[in-house]
Every structure is written in C-alpha cells, then in structure tokens.
Short mmCIF file of C-alpha atoms and ligand atoms in Angstrom, two decimals:
data_model
loop_
_atom_site.label_atom_id
_atom_site.label_comp_id
_atom_site.label_asym_id
_atom_site.label_seq_id
_atom_site.Cartn_x
_atom_site.Cartn_y
_atom_site.Cartn_z
CA UNK A 30 -43.34 -13.00 -23.49
CA UNK A 31 -42.17 -9.54 -22.98
CA UNK A 32 -40.05 -7.82 -25.78
CA UNK A 33 -36.98 -7.98 -23.60
CA UNK A 34 -37.34 -11.73 -23.02
CA UNK A 35 -37.71 -12.27 -26.66
CA UNK A 36 -34.53 -10.31 -27.43
CA UNK A 37 -32.57 -12.15 -24.90
CA UNK A 38 -33.97 -15.56 -26.27
CA UNK A 39 -32.95 -14.57 -29.87
CA UNK A 40 -29.34 -13.82 -28.77
CA UNK A 41 -29.20 -17.01 -26.86
CA UNK A 42 -30.20 -18.95 -30.00
CA UNK A 43 -28.25 -16.99 -32.61
CA UNK A 44 -25.16 -16.35 -30.66
CA UNK A 45 -25.15 -19.61 -28.65
CA UNK A 46 -21.49 -20.06 -28.79
CA UNK A 47 -20.92 -16.71 -26.98
CA UNK A 48 -21.26 -17.04 -23.26
CA UNK A 49 -19.84 -13.79 -22.25
CA UNK A 50 -21.86 -11.80 -24.83
CA UNK A 51 -24.99 -13.55 -23.73
CA UNK A 52 -24.19 -12.77 -20.18
CA UNK A 53 -23.60 -8.99 -20.93
CA UNK A 54 -26.83 -8.84 -22.85
CA UNK A 55 -29.00 -10.60 -20.26
CA UNK A 56 -27.57 -8.29 -17.61
CA UNK A 57 -28.39 -5.09 -19.61
CA UNK A 58 -31.71 -6.19 -20.91
CA UNK A 59 -33.02 -7.31 -17.56
CA UNK A 60 -32.48 -4.02 -16.21
CA UNK A 61 -34.04 -2.23 -19.16
CA UNK A 62 -37.37 -3.63 -18.59
CA UNK A 63 -38.83 -0.71 -16.81
CA UNK A 64 -38.15 1.23 -19.98
CA UNK A 65 -40.53 -0.70 -22.17
CA UNK A 66 -43.80 0.68 -20.75
CA UNK A 67 -42.57 4.27 -20.71
CA UNK A 68 -41.18 4.18 -24.20
CA UNK A 69 -43.66 2.36 -26.65
CA UNK A 70 -41.68 4.19 -29.59
CA UNK A 71 -38.61 2.26 -28.62
CA UNK A 72 -40.64 -0.95 -28.96
CA UNK A 73 -42.19 0.06 -32.07
CA UNK A 74 -38.84 0.96 -33.83
CA UNK A 75 -37.38 -2.39 -32.51
CA UNK A 76 -34.69 -0.39 -30.69
CA UNK A 77 -34.14 -3.41 -28.42
CA UNK A 78 -33.68 -5.82 -31.20
CA UNK A 79 -31.30 -3.42 -33.12
CA UNK A 80 -28.92 -2.53 -30.18
CA UNK A 81 -27.78 -6.02 -29.61
CA UNK A 82 -26.81 -6.45 -33.34
CA UNK A 83 -23.22 -4.80 -33.92
CA UNK A 84 -23.07 -2.45 -36.87
CA UNK A 85 -20.16 -4.56 -38.22
CA UNK A 86 -17.61 -7.06 -36.88
CA UNK A 87 -14.23 -7.07 -38.56
CA UNK A 88 -12.14 -10.32 -38.19
CA UNK A 89 -8.68 -10.41 -39.81
CA UNK A 90 -5.48 -12.41 -39.96
CA UNK A 91 -2.43 -11.10 -38.32
CA UNK A 92 0.65 -12.84 -39.58
CA UNK A 93 4.15 -11.93 -38.20
CA UNK A 94 7.57 -13.25 -37.80
CA UNK A 95 9.05 -13.97 -34.26
CA UNK A 96 12.55 -13.54 -33.09
CA UNK A 97 13.54 -16.93 -34.60
CA UNK A 98 12.17 -15.84 -37.99
CA UNK A 99 9.45 -18.25 -37.62
CA UNK A 100 6.10 -16.97 -39.06
CA UNK A 101 3.15 -16.71 -36.41
CA UNK A 102 -0.48 -16.23 -37.10
CA UNK A 103 -2.91 -14.65 -34.98
CA UNK A 104 -6.61 -13.47 -35.26
CA UNK A 105 -7.62 -9.78 -35.12
CA UNK A 106 -10.84 -8.39 -34.19
CA UNK A 107 -12.67 -4.96 -34.25
CA UNK A 108 -16.32 -4.96 -33.39
CA UNK A 109 -17.78 -1.70 -34.23
CA UNK A 110 -21.00 -1.94 -32.21
CA UNK A 111 -22.87 1.27 -32.20
CA UNK A 112 -22.13 4.64 -33.42
CA UNK A 113 -25.26 6.45 -32.75
CA UNK A 114 -23.90 9.18 -30.37
CA UNK A 115 -20.36 9.46 -31.66
CA UNK A 116 -17.35 7.76 -33.47
CA UNK A 117 -16.80 4.22 -32.42
CA UNK A 118 -14.65 4.20 -29.28
CA UNK A 119 -13.15 1.45 -27.11
CA UNK A 120 -10.02 -0.28 -26.20
CA UNK A 121 -7.97 -3.10 -27.79
CA UNK A 122 -7.33 -6.26 -25.69
CA UNK A 123 -4.36 -8.59 -26.23
CA UNK A 124 -4.74 -11.69 -24.18
CA UNK A 125 -4.98 -15.60 -24.96
CA UNK A 126 -8.55 -15.52 -23.82
CA UNK A 127 -9.72 -13.16 -26.41
CA UNK A 128 -12.32 -14.39 -28.88
CA UNK A 129 -15.48 -12.92 -30.63
CA UNK A 130 -17.74 -13.53 -27.68
CA UNK A 131 -15.37 -11.42 -25.22
CA UNK A 132 -14.96 -8.66 -27.81
CA UNK A 133 -18.73 -8.57 -28.36
CA UNK A 134 -19.39 -8.38 -24.60
CA UNK A 135 -16.82 -5.65 -24.16
CA UNK A 136 -18.01 -3.78 -27.10
CA UNK A 137 -21.79 -3.96 -26.20
CA UNK A 138 -20.93 -2.85 -22.50
CA UNK A 139 -19.03 0.13 -24.07
CA UNK A 140 -21.97 1.60 -25.93
CA UNK A 141 -23.75 2.26 -22.37
CA UNK A 142 -20.46 3.21 -20.72
CA UNK A 143 -19.45 5.82 -23.33
CA UNK A 144 -23.02 7.31 -23.36
CA UNK A 145 -22.88 7.72 -19.49
CA UNK A 146 -19.71 9.88 -19.68
CA UNK A 147 -21.67 12.66 -21.26
CA UNK A 148 -19.11 12.83 -24.10
CA UNK A 149 -20.08 11.98 -27.70
CA UNK A 150 -18.64 8.44 -28.10
CA UNK A 151 -19.92 5.36 -29.80
CA UNK A 152 -19.19 1.81 -28.60
CA UNK A 153 -16.50 -0.53 -29.98
CA UNK A 154 -13.76 -3.10 -28.93
CA UNK A 155 -11.02 -4.97 -30.52
CA UNK A 156 -7.98 -7.21 -30.01
CA UNK A 157 -6.38 -10.47 -30.47
CA UNK A 158 -5.60 -13.75 -28.78
CA UNK A 159 -1.92 -12.81 -29.00
CA UNK A 160 -0.19 -13.18 -25.69
CA UNK A 161 2.39 -10.33 -25.05
CA UNK A 162 3.59 -12.13 -21.98
CA UNK A 163 7.26 -13.55 -22.73
CA UNK A 164 7.61 -11.73 -25.99
CA UNK A 165 10.45 -9.46 -26.72
CA UNK A 166 9.68 -5.77 -27.40
CA UNK A 167 10.60 -6.51 -31.16
CA UNK A 168 8.15 -9.17 -31.23
CA UNK A 169 5.40 -7.13 -29.79
CA UNK A 170 6.25 -4.44 -32.25
CA UNK A 171 6.15 -6.69 -35.28
CA UNK A 172 2.72 -8.27 -34.05
CA UNK A 173 1.37 -4.70 -33.62
CA UNK A 174 2.50 -3.49 -37.08
CA UNK A 175 0.91 -6.46 -38.58
CA UNK A 176 -2.21 -5.81 -36.61
CA UNK A 177 -2.37 -2.17 -37.68
CA UNK A 178 -1.68 -3.11 -41.30
CA UNK A 179 -5.17 -4.37 -41.49
CA UNK A 180 -6.91 -2.26 -38.90
CA UNK A 181 -6.01 1.08 -40.30
CA UNK A 182 -8.40 0.99 -43.03
CA UNK A 183 -11.45 0.81 -40.56
CA UNK A 184 -10.47 3.61 -38.07
CA UNK A 185 -9.91 7.18 -38.07
CA UNK A 186 -10.30 10.36 -35.64
CA UNK A 187 -14.01 10.67 -36.74
CA UNK A 188 -14.60 7.14 -37.37
CA UNK A 189 -13.25 4.77 -34.69
CA UNK A 190 -10.63 5.65 -32.06
CA UNK A 191 -9.22 2.57 -30.40
CA UNK A 192 -7.24 2.63 -26.97
CA UNK A 193 -5.75 0.23 -24.40
CA UNK A 194 -7.23 -2.44 -22.40
CA UNK A 195 -5.68 -5.85 -21.03
CA UNK A 196 -2.21 -6.18 -22.43
CA UNK A 197 -2.41 -2.90 -24.31
CA UNK A 198 -0.60 0.16 -22.48
CA UNK A 199 1.85 2.86 -23.44
CA UNK A 200 4.28 0.89 -25.29
CA UNK A 201 1.59 -0.81 -27.48
CA UNK A 202 -0.20 2.50 -28.11
CA UNK A 203 3.12 3.90 -29.35
CA UNK A 204 3.71 0.99 -31.82
CA UNK A 205 0.01 1.29 -33.06
CA UNK A 206 0.22 4.95 -33.41
CA UNK A 207 3.69 5.10 -35.08
CA UNK A 208 2.62 2.68 -37.66
CA UNK A 209 -0.74 4.27 -38.41
CA UNK A 210 1.03 7.64 -38.80
CA UNK A 211 3.54 5.89 -41.34
CA UNK A 212 0.99 4.34 -43.58
CA UNK A 213 -1.66 6.89 -43.50
CA UNK A 214 0.64 9.76 -43.40
CA UNK A 215 -1.61 11.84 -40.85
CA UNK A 216 -0.86 12.85 -37.38
CA UNK A 217 -4.30 12.89 -36.05
CA UNK A 218 -6.17 11.66 -32.73
CA UNK A 219 -6.85 8.27 -34.12
CA UNK A 220 -5.87 6.54 -30.81
CA UNK A 221 -5.97 7.66 -27.12
CA UNK A 222 -3.71 6.60 -24.25
CA UNK A 223 -0.82 8.19 -26.51
CA UNK A 224 2.36 9.49 -24.93
CA UNK A 225 2.45 12.98 -23.77
CA UNK A 226 5.02 13.90 -26.48
CA UNK A 227 2.74 12.86 -29.32
CA UNK A 228 -0.76 14.14 -28.55
CA UNK A 229 -1.62 12.14 -25.16
CA UNK A 230 -3.38 13.50 -22.23
CA UNK A 231 -2.13 14.09 -18.82
CA UNK A 232 -4.12 11.83 -16.25
CA UNK A 233 -5.16 9.24 -18.98
CA UNK A 234 -2.94 6.39 -17.55
CA UNK A 235 -4.38 7.26 -14.08
CA UNK A 236 -7.93 7.68 -15.13
CA UNK A 237 -9.55 4.42 -14.77
CA UNK A 238 -8.28 3.63 -11.49
CA UNK A 239 -8.74 7.14 -10.18
CA UNK A 240 -12.36 7.11 -11.57
CA UNK A 241 -13.22 3.85 -9.68
CA UNK A 242 -11.91 5.41 -6.40
CA UNK A 243 -13.91 8.57 -6.96
CA UNK A 244 -17.05 6.63 -7.92
CA UNK A 245 -16.57 4.30 -4.79
CA UNK A 246 -16.11 7.49 -2.55
CA UNK A 247 -19.56 8.93 -3.92
CA UNK A 248 -21.21 5.64 -3.21
CA UNK A 249 -19.80 5.46 0.39
CA UNK A 250 -20.97 8.92 0.99
CA UNK A 251 -24.58 8.03 0.29
CA UNK A 252 -24.27 6.01 3.55
CA UNK A 253 -22.29 8.49 5.50
CA UNK A 254 -19.04 6.79 5.00
CA UNK A 255 -15.74 7.35 3.43
CA UNK A 256 -12.37 5.44 2.70
CA UNK A 257 -10.76 6.57 5.96
CA UNK A 258 -9.46 3.42 7.64
CA UNK A 259 -11.28 1.14 5.40
CA UNK A 260 -9.76 -2.19 4.42
CA UNK A 261 -9.73 -2.49 0.69
CA UNK A 262 -9.22 -5.63 -1.43
CA UNK A 263 -7.95 -5.01 -5.01
CA UNK A 264 -7.39 -7.68 -7.65
CA UNK A 265 -5.26 -7.50 -10.74
CA UNK A 266 -1.85 -5.54 -10.65
CA UNK A 267 -2.06 -3.71 -14.02
CA UNK A 268 -3.09 -0.17 -15.07
CA UNK A 269 -6.49 -0.13 -13.37
CA UNK A 270 -5.43 -1.85 -10.27
CA UNK A 271 -2.22 0.29 -9.76
CA UNK A 272 -3.93 3.71 -9.90
CA UNK A 273 -7.08 2.38 -7.82
CA UNK A 274 -4.41 1.52 -5.08
CA UNK A 275 -2.86 5.02 -5.37
CA UNK A 276 -6.04 7.01 -5.18
CA UNK A 277 -7.73 4.73 -2.30
CA UNK A 278 -4.46 5.23 -0.50
CA UNK A 279 -4.56 9.01 -0.91
CA UNK A 280 -8.29 8.82 0.29
CA UNK A 281 -7.16 7.20 3.49
CA UNK A 282 -7.99 3.48 2.71
CA UNK A 283 -5.60 0.61 3.24
CA UNK A 284 -5.17 -1.77 0.36
CA UNK A 285 -4.17 -5.29 1.48
CA UNK A 286 -4.33 -7.26 -1.78
CA UNK A 287 -3.08 -7.55 -5.40
CA UNK A 288 -3.04 -10.36 -7.93
CA UNK A 289 -2.05 -11.55 -11.40
CA UNK A 290 -3.16 -14.58 -13.46
CA UNK A 291 -0.84 -16.85 -11.48
CA UNK A 292 -1.64 -15.84 -7.87
CA UNK A 293 -2.27 -13.23 -5.24
CA UNK A 294 -0.59 -11.42 -2.52
CA UNK A 295 -2.00 -10.41 0.76
CA UNK A 296 -0.21 -7.48 2.61
CA UNK A 297 -2.04 -6.88 5.85
CA UNK A 298 0.11 -3.96 6.70
CA UNK A 299 -1.06 -2.22 3.61
CA UNK A 300 0.42 -1.35 0.09
CA UNK A 301 1.62 2.17 0.72
CA UNK A 302 3.13 4.68 -1.69
CA UNK A 303 6.68 3.01 -1.56
CA UNK A 304 5.34 -0.51 -2.11
CA UNK A 305 3.18 0.73 -5.03
CA UNK A 306 6.20 2.32 -6.66
CA UNK A 307 7.87 -1.10 -6.37
CA UNK A 308 4.79 -2.87 -8.11
CA UNK A 309 4.73 -0.25 -10.75
CA UNK A 310 8.34 -0.81 -11.68
CA UNK A 311 7.93 -4.55 -11.42
CA UNK A 312 4.87 -4.79 -13.75
CA UNK A 313 5.39 -1.86 -16.03
CA UNK A 314 9.23 -1.76 -16.50
CA UNK A 315 10.58 -5.32 -15.58
CA UNK A 316 7.39 -6.98 -16.67
CA UNK A 317 7.78 -9.16 -13.85
CA UNK A 318 5.18 -11.19 -11.75
CA UNK A 319 3.35 -10.22 -8.64
CA UNK A 320 5.00 -13.03 -6.50
CA UNK A 321 8.16 -11.06 -6.46
CA UNK A 322 6.40 -8.69 -4.19
CA UNK A 323 7.10 -11.03 -1.24
CA UNK A 324 10.73 -11.25 -2.00
CA UNK A 325 10.94 -7.58 -1.50
CA UNK A 326 8.33 -7.35 1.33
CA UNK A 327 8.45 -10.81 3.21
CA UNK A 328 5.79 -9.95 5.78
CA UNK A 329 3.32 -10.23 2.89
CA UNK A 330 2.06 -13.60 1.68
CA UNK A 331 1.90 -14.96 -1.84
CA UNK A 332 -0.72 -17.56 -2.61
CA UNK A 333 -0.17 -19.35 -6.03
CA UNK A 334 -3.22 -20.27 -8.08
CA UNK A 335 -5.76 -18.40 -5.96
CA UNK A 336 -7.48 -15.26 -6.77
CA UNK A 337 -8.08 -12.49 -4.22
CA UNK A 338 -11.74 -13.48 -3.93
CA UNK A 339 -10.78 -17.16 -3.34
CA UNK A 340 -8.36 -16.15 -0.67
CA UNK A 341 -10.98 -13.79 1.02
CA UNK A 342 -13.47 -16.57 0.98
CA UNK A 343 -11.04 -19.49 2.27
CA UNK A 344 -9.86 -17.52 5.13
CA UNK A 345 -12.96 -15.44 6.14
CA UNK A 346 -10.72 -12.26 5.71
CA UNK A 347 -12.71 -9.10 6.54
CA UNK A 348 -12.55 -6.36 3.83
CA UNK A 349 -14.83 -3.33 3.91
CA UNK A 350 -14.53 -2.50 0.16
CA UNK A 351 -13.75 -4.86 -2.75
CA UNK A 352 -12.51 -3.45 -6.15
CA UNK A 353 -12.14 -6.29 -8.69
CA UNK A 354 -9.76 -4.86 -11.32
CA UNK A 355 -8.47 -7.94 -13.25
CA UNK A 356 -10.95 -9.39 -15.67
CA UNK A 357 -14.37 -10.73 -16.32
CA UNK A 358 -16.12 -13.21 -14.03
CA UNK A 359 -13.61 -13.10 -11.10
CA UNK A 360 -16.30 -12.95 -8.48
CA UNK A 361 -18.86 -15.86 -8.38
CA UNK A 362 -21.84 -16.60 -6.11
CA UNK A 363 -19.73 -18.27 -3.64
CA UNK A 364 -17.27 -15.39 -3.44
CA UNK A 365 -20.19 -12.86 -3.18
CA UNK A 366 -21.85 -14.89 -0.21
CA UNK A 367 -18.60 -14.98 1.51
CA UNK A 368 -17.96 -11.15 0.97
CA UNK A 369 -21.36 -10.57 2.48
CA UNK A 370 -20.95 -12.63 5.41
CA UNK A 371 -17.49 -11.01 6.11
CA UNK A 372 -19.30 -7.64 6.16
CA UNK A 373 -18.30 -5.98 3.03
CA UNK A 374 -19.86 -2.53 2.46
CA UNK A 375 -19.18 -1.97 -1.25
CA UNK A 376 -18.23 -3.99 -4.32
CA UNK A 377 -17.29 -1.48 -7.04
CA UNK A 378 -16.07 -2.86 -10.41
CA UNK A 379 -12.87 -1.58 -12.06
CA UNK A 380 -12.73 -4.48 -14.37
CA UNK A 381 -15.44 -5.04 -17.20
CA UNK A 382 -17.92 -7.65 -15.90
CA UNK A 383 -15.97 -8.96 -13.12
CA UNK A 384 -18.85 -10.12 -11.16
CA UNK A 385 -21.25 -12.86 -12.55
CA UNK A 386 -24.93 -12.35 -12.79
CA UNK A 387 -25.66 -14.50 -9.75
CA UNK A 388 -22.89 -12.70 -7.63
CA UNK A 389 -24.48 -9.19 -8.34
CA UNK A 390 -28.00 -10.63 -7.25
CA UNK A 391 -26.48 -11.85 -3.92
CA UNK A 392 -24.68 -8.57 -3.30
CA UNK A 393 -27.81 -6.38 -4.14
CA UNK A 394 -30.01 -8.62 -2.21
CA UNK A 395 -27.80 -8.27 0.94
CA UNK A 396 -27.67 -4.30 0.59
CA UNK A 397 -24.15 -4.14 -0.41
CA UNK A 398 -23.37 -1.02 -2.48
CA UNK A 399 -22.96 -2.62 -5.98
CA UNK A 400 -21.11 -0.07 -8.46
CA UNK A 401 -21.42 -1.71 -11.91
CA UNK A 402 -18.41 -1.52 -14.23
CA UNK A 403 -19.88 0.58 -17.02
CA UNK A 404 -20.47 3.32 -14.44
CA UNK A 405 -17.55 2.64 -12.00
CA UNK A 406 -14.76 2.29 -14.63
CA UNK A 407 -16.01 4.86 -17.12
CA UNK A 408 -13.24 7.35 -16.07
CA UNK A 409 -10.71 5.79 -18.38
CA UNK A 410 -12.76 6.30 -21.57
CA UNK A 411 -14.12 9.57 -20.38
CA UNK A 412 -10.38 10.87 -20.07
CA UNK A 413 -9.90 9.29 -23.69
CA UNK A 414 -12.79 11.60 -24.76
CA UNK A 415 -10.90 14.38 -23.18
CA UNK A 416 -7.93 13.53 -25.05
CA UNK A 417 -9.93 13.46 -28.37
CA UNK A 418 -11.19 16.90 -27.45
CA UNK A 419 -7.61 18.21 -26.79
CA UNK A 420 -6.38 16.76 -30.08
CA UNK A 421 -9.24 18.53 -31.97
CA UNK A 422 -8.41 21.91 -30.34
CA UNK A 423 -4.59 21.16 -30.77
CA UNK A 424 -4.13 22.28 -27.04
CA UNK A 425 -3.27 20.37 -23.94
CA UNK A 426 -4.84 20.85 -20.55
CA UNK A 427 -3.07 20.60 -17.24
CA UNK A 428 -3.29 17.58 -15.01
CA UNK A 429 -5.35 19.61 -12.48
CA UNK A 430 -7.81 20.55 -15.13
CA UNK A 431 -8.17 17.04 -16.47
CA UNK A 432 -8.27 15.60 -12.98
CA UNK A 433 -11.16 18.12 -12.03
CA UNK A 434 -13.04 17.23 -15.21
CA UNK A 435 -12.73 13.40 -14.41
CA UNK A 436 -14.11 14.00 -10.88
CA UNK A 437 -16.93 16.02 -12.26
CA UNK A 438 -17.72 13.28 -14.80
CA UNK A 439 -17.63 10.50 -12.10
CA UNK A 440 -19.97 12.63 -10.02
CA UNK A 441 -22.44 13.05 -12.92
CA UNK A 442 -22.45 9.45 -13.70
CA UNK A 443 -23.18 8.57 -10.13
CA UNK A 444 -25.85 11.30 -9.94
CA UNK A 445 -27.43 10.09 -13.30
CA UNK A 446 -27.28 6.47 -12.29
CA UNK A 447 -29.15 7.19 -8.89
CA UNK A 448 -31.72 9.55 -10.67
CA UNK A 449 -32.65 6.79 -13.41
CA UNK A 450 -32.84 4.18 -10.83
CA UNK A 451 -35.33 6.31 -8.85
CA UNK A 452 -37.20 7.47 -11.94
CA UNK A 453 -37.73 3.83 -13.10
CA UNK A 454 -38.86 2.36 -9.76
CA UNK A 455 -35.58 0.92 -8.56
CA UNK A 456 -34.18 3.38 -6.10
CA UNK A 457 -30.48 2.70 -4.97
CA UNK A 458 -30.01 0.07 -7.79
CA UNK A 459 -26.90 1.48 -9.57
CA UNK A 460 -26.88 -1.36 -12.13
CA UNK A 461 -30.36 -0.56 -13.26
CA UNK A 462 -29.73 3.14 -13.18
CA UNK A 463 -26.55 3.15 -15.02
CA UNK A 464 -27.92 0.85 -17.83
CA UNK A 465 -31.02 2.85 -18.36
CA UNK A 466 -29.29 6.21 -18.24
CA UNK A 467 -26.73 4.93 -20.70
CA UNK A 468 -29.39 3.35 -22.81
CA UNK A 469 -31.91 6.12 -23.21
CA UNK A 470 -29.44 8.59 -24.98
CA UNK A 471 -28.50 6.12 -27.39
CA UNK A 472 -32.04 4.77 -28.00
CA UNK A 473 -33.20 8.39 -28.72
CA UNK A 474 -30.30 9.00 -31.27
CA UNK A 475 -31.13 5.63 -33.00
CA UNK A 476 -34.76 6.60 -33.19
CA UNK A 477 -33.92 10.13 -34.58
CA UNK A 478 -32.12 8.31 -37.58
CA UNK A 479 -35.20 6.36 -38.67
CA UNK A 480 -34.50 2.66 -39.81
CA UNK A 481 -30.78 2.43 -40.47
P1 NDP B 10 -3.53 -4.74 -17.62
O1 NDP B 10 -3.13 -5.59 -18.68
O2 NDP B 10 -2.72 -3.49 -17.32
O3 NDP B 10 -3.68 -5.61 -16.25
C1 NDP B 10 -4.54 -6.67 -16.26
C2 NDP B 10 -4.27 -7.31 -14.86
O4 NDP B 10 -5.30 -8.34 -14.68
C3 NDP B 10 -2.92 -7.89 -14.76
O5 NDP B 10 -2.50 -7.99 -13.47
C4 NDP B 10 -3.38 -9.47 -15.17
O6 NDP B 10 -2.44 -10.28 -14.76
C5 NDP B 10 -4.62 -9.48 -14.64
N1 NDP B 10 -5.50 -10.47 -15.42
C6 NDP B 10 -5.74 -10.48 -16.67
N2 NDP B 10 -6.53 -11.42 -17.20
C7 NDP B 10 -6.53 -12.26 -16.02
C8 NDP B 10 -7.13 -13.54 -15.97
N3 NDP B 10 -7.87 -14.03 -17.06
N4 NDP B 10 -7.22 -14.10 -14.71
C9 NDP B 10 -6.55 -13.43 -13.70
N5 NDP B 10 -5.91 -12.25 -13.68
C10 NDP B 10 -5.78 -11.69 -15.02
O7 NDP B 10 -5.15 -4.26 -17.80
P2 NDP B 10 -5.98 -3.16 -17.40
O8 NDP B 10 -5.53 -2.96 -15.90
O9 NDP B 10 -6.02 -1.98 -18.25
O10 NDP B 10 -7.53 -3.77 -17.38
C11 NDP B 10 -8.02 -4.50 -16.18
C12 NDP B 10 -9.58 -4.61 -16.42
O11 NDP B 10 -10.03 -3.40 -16.34
C13 NDP B 10 -10.06 -5.24 -17.61
O12 NDP B 10 -11.19 -5.77 -17.42
C14 NDP B 10 -10.31 -4.03 -18.59
O13 NDP B 10 -11.12 -4.41 -19.58
C15 NDP B 10 -10.80 -3.01 -17.52
N6 NDP B 10 -10.73 -1.72 -17.98
C16 NDP B 10 -9.59 -1.12 -18.42
C17 NDP B 10 -9.66 0.33 -18.81
C18 NDP B 10 -8.26 0.94 -19.06
O14 NDP B 10 -8.38 2.21 -19.25
N7 NDP B 10 -7.11 0.36 -19.17
C19 NDP B 10 -10.77 1.20 -18.64
C20 NDP B 10 -11.94 0.39 -18.18
C21 NDP B 10 -11.79 -0.92 -17.86
P3 NDP B 10 -1.30 -10.83 -15.70
O15 NDP B 10 -0.08 -9.91 -15.48
O16 NDP B 10 -0.89 -12.22 -15.24
O17 NDP B 10 -1.58 -10.79 -17.07
O1 2IT B 11 -13.02 -0.59 -21.15
C1 2IT B 11 -12.72 0.58 -21.36
O2 2IT B 11 -13.58 1.49 -21.03
C2 2IT B 11 -11.41 0.84 -21.88
N1 2IT B 11 -10.66 -0.21 -21.97
C3 2IT B 11 -10.86 2.23 -22.27
C4 2IT B 11 -11.49 2.51 -23.63
C5 2IT B 11 -10.94 3.82 -24.26
O3 2IT B 11 -11.24 4.07 -25.33
O4 2IT B 11 -10.30 4.49 -23.50
#
C-alpha cells in the first residue's frame, strides 16, 4: 500500500463520520501521488500524515436571545488547520448544513488555496449551523456578538484572520469586527471583507466572482477561445455568483441561469447589467428569493426544487461554460455526463468542492477544461490577503490597483497549476497541478520546522 493510500485509509477510519472531509482528503491525496517518489524527505518526515490533522479544532456554545426573548443555542466552530506559511486565514460560514465535517473540508482545502495565492496565509475555516434566513438584523447581531464573545480569544491579525463565506457578508463582518474591537480594544486587521470606512479593501466583494471569470478566461485561452458569445450557466445567487455574472458579462459571455436553495431561474435572453442590479438589490438589500426574478422578468422561467444542473440535465440545455457558485456537491456524475453530452467546454468552480469525485473524473476523461475550486476561487482570499497588507501598511490602494493585482494573481495561479501538472507528469490536469503547487510550499515549510 502506498503512503498516500495509507493516509486516506487512516482518515476514513478515524474520521468516519465526516464524509465531506474524507472526500476533500481523497481528492487532494490522490493527486499528490506523483510527489511521493520525488520527495522522499516528505515521506520520511510524515508530512502526508501530518497535513490531514488540524493544528486545533475549537468548538463552542453560542447562546443568544431571539426577538421573543427566548434563549437559542447554536454551536460555533473554528478549525485552525495549518499555519506553516502564514497566520490562519479563511472564512466563516453560517448555514444549517454546517458541522465539523464541512468546516474541516473547507479548512483543509483552504491550506492549498492560500498557498497558491503566493501570499503568506495559512488555512482555517469556521462557522455555525445558525441560519440567518428569516432572522431580523437584531437577531443576527445578537448571535454574532455571542459567537465573537468566544471566538475573539483565538484570533488576531497575526494569529488567525477570519472573513466571509456562505451567510456571512458585509453586515455580518461589521458586527463581528465591531464586537471584537469593543472587547479587545484594538482596531486591527483581524477580519477581512470589512467596510471601506473601517479598513476594508476595494474590490474584496467582487474578488471571488471576478477571479473565477479571470481564471476561466485563462483556461479558455489555452484552447484559443474566450467568453465572447458563450452561453454560461451559473448557480447560486450570492456574493460569488453575482460578481461572476458581472465579469462574465463584461467579457462578452451570456449568463442564462441563477439559483438559490429553493430553485433556479433560466433566462435565455441573458442576465444583463440591469437584471443583475435587480438581483443584487433583491438578494443583498431585500434579502428576497430568486423566484422573484420571474415576477420582474416574465420571459424567464423559475423551476422550484431543481438545481441549475438538474435543469440542464433534464432539458438537454446547451451551455458552453458552467460556473457552479452555490455550495458543495452540486454537480454529480449524472450532471457531469449530461454536461459533456451537451458540449460543455469548461467547468470552473466558484464554490468550494461543488463537483463530486465521480463528476470530476467524467469531466476530465472527456477533455472538458476543469478548473478546481482551490485555484479558480482563490481570488477572494487573495484580495483578503491584500486587505491584510493594506491594513499593515495603514494605506489603501485604488480599485484599479487591487484589480490589477487580482488579475496578476489569477494568472500566476493558472501558470503555476499548469507548470506543476506538466512537471509531475499530468499535463493539462489543473486539479493535480493546483494541489501539487499548493502542497509543495506548505510541505517544505513544515519540513523546515522539524517535528512540531
Ligand atoms: P452567499 O451566502 O453569498 O451565497 C450562497 C448562494 O448559494 C446563495 O444563493 C444560496 O442560496 C446558495 N446556497 C447555499 N447553500 C446552498 C445549498 N445547500 N443548496 C443550494 N443552494 C445553496 O455565499 P457565497 O457566494 O460567498 O459562497 C458561495 C460558494 O462560494 C461557497 O461554496 C463558498 O464557500 C464559496 N466561496 C466564497 C468565497 C467568498 O469570498 N465569499 C471565496 C471562495 C469560495 P440561499 O439564498 O437559498 O441560501
Ligand atoms: O473559501 C474562501 O476562500 C473564502 N470564503 C474566503 C476566505 C477569506 O479569508 O477571504
């Protein structure tokens, strides 16, 4: 049995109640196989065994009072996975599906993603099964204060710097930062995704979605193609999806789908800038549902209970590029086969782990350009890294400057992924390339520290 198989086996048996974490470990470890022969020093120092074990996992009670003065209790998580190359860094997710397995998978992925950005950031993730949907602003604020009342002792600008993820946007970061500042009495860059008035970076809200589009454009260019006149399917309708729509549209593509956890819309005429402004107001200000899109734009269709990938599969809808931007495991083998049959050119992941292992294999076997999450959606955390730099410098850069750096970083991740894939015998395989390129830097740093 190879050292990689042994590590995966050990995780399967030790963490058998953590399917998402096992999935992420399997995906990464399988692709690291070519590193084993080239780096006997990693094997000897048991780097593969060590990297799947988090530095620490913090789980805590979050008691708060709802608007009816009833006490509610949620569970908070922060998994500080690896700080070999920089302070822990990664988002906070508020969604009913959050559990230890989900946070561990996200924290594990974040190690390699952050390494790929070229910036000095370790990997972490946190969150709670608290559901912000249907809660008043006051309830969200009281929950967040209670969450930070415990989290504050484990984080800091040189220790661990959380940010947003599903269910955590500008409003939540404001409450988190405000409460941290109050109890620690320090105005420091302890969170990213902050408002511009109190240390945030221009382009951070846009960064993940823009980065996905930039990365996809780089991938298309390797086949002499671009976004012009391409039909693009995007899932989700949150932060990542919204700015992916914006950039893809600016690059000449036509986005025809969006979704939320209740259903999906198809707009064959394309979601143009005006329609996107409607979606942004609907989701970010009114906190409404995507089905309201068809009340405003009756030529579009809303399909309740179906994902974007279900609809494409059921109707034989032809799309050139697919950008899953909602959540994990949206695209399964069935969807992947249908996408292939309908002639998809590229599947580029905006969400974290939106394609399951079988789906990835099918897409790659059929020569579809497959852009893995940790490379394609790294623009968000990359600009978080730039926000940290600006906070340390006590300066702020212009949008042009940050966007320029974001574009450079996405280009460099694309190049590093292709080069590593080539060097380790898997030319054109972005998944293998991204995993190896991200891993090598972290592994070398771990090696330098000895056995800690
Ligand atoms: P948001 O909360 O802004 O939006 C999430 C979107 O996905 C919403 O439309 C939501 O629908 C939908 N969604 C969430 N969970 C499910 C589910 N279980 N089934 C179907 N739809 C679902 O989050 P983000 O846009 O920030 O995050 C989207 C993805 O991108 C996540 O995988 C996240 O980890 C990843 N990501 C985010 C980054 C960031 O900077 N924000 C950076 C890199 C990756 P509803 O409104 O019904 O909840
Ligand atoms: O998955 C991710 O990379 C994020 N949610 C962004 C993390 C960050 O620290 O900006």
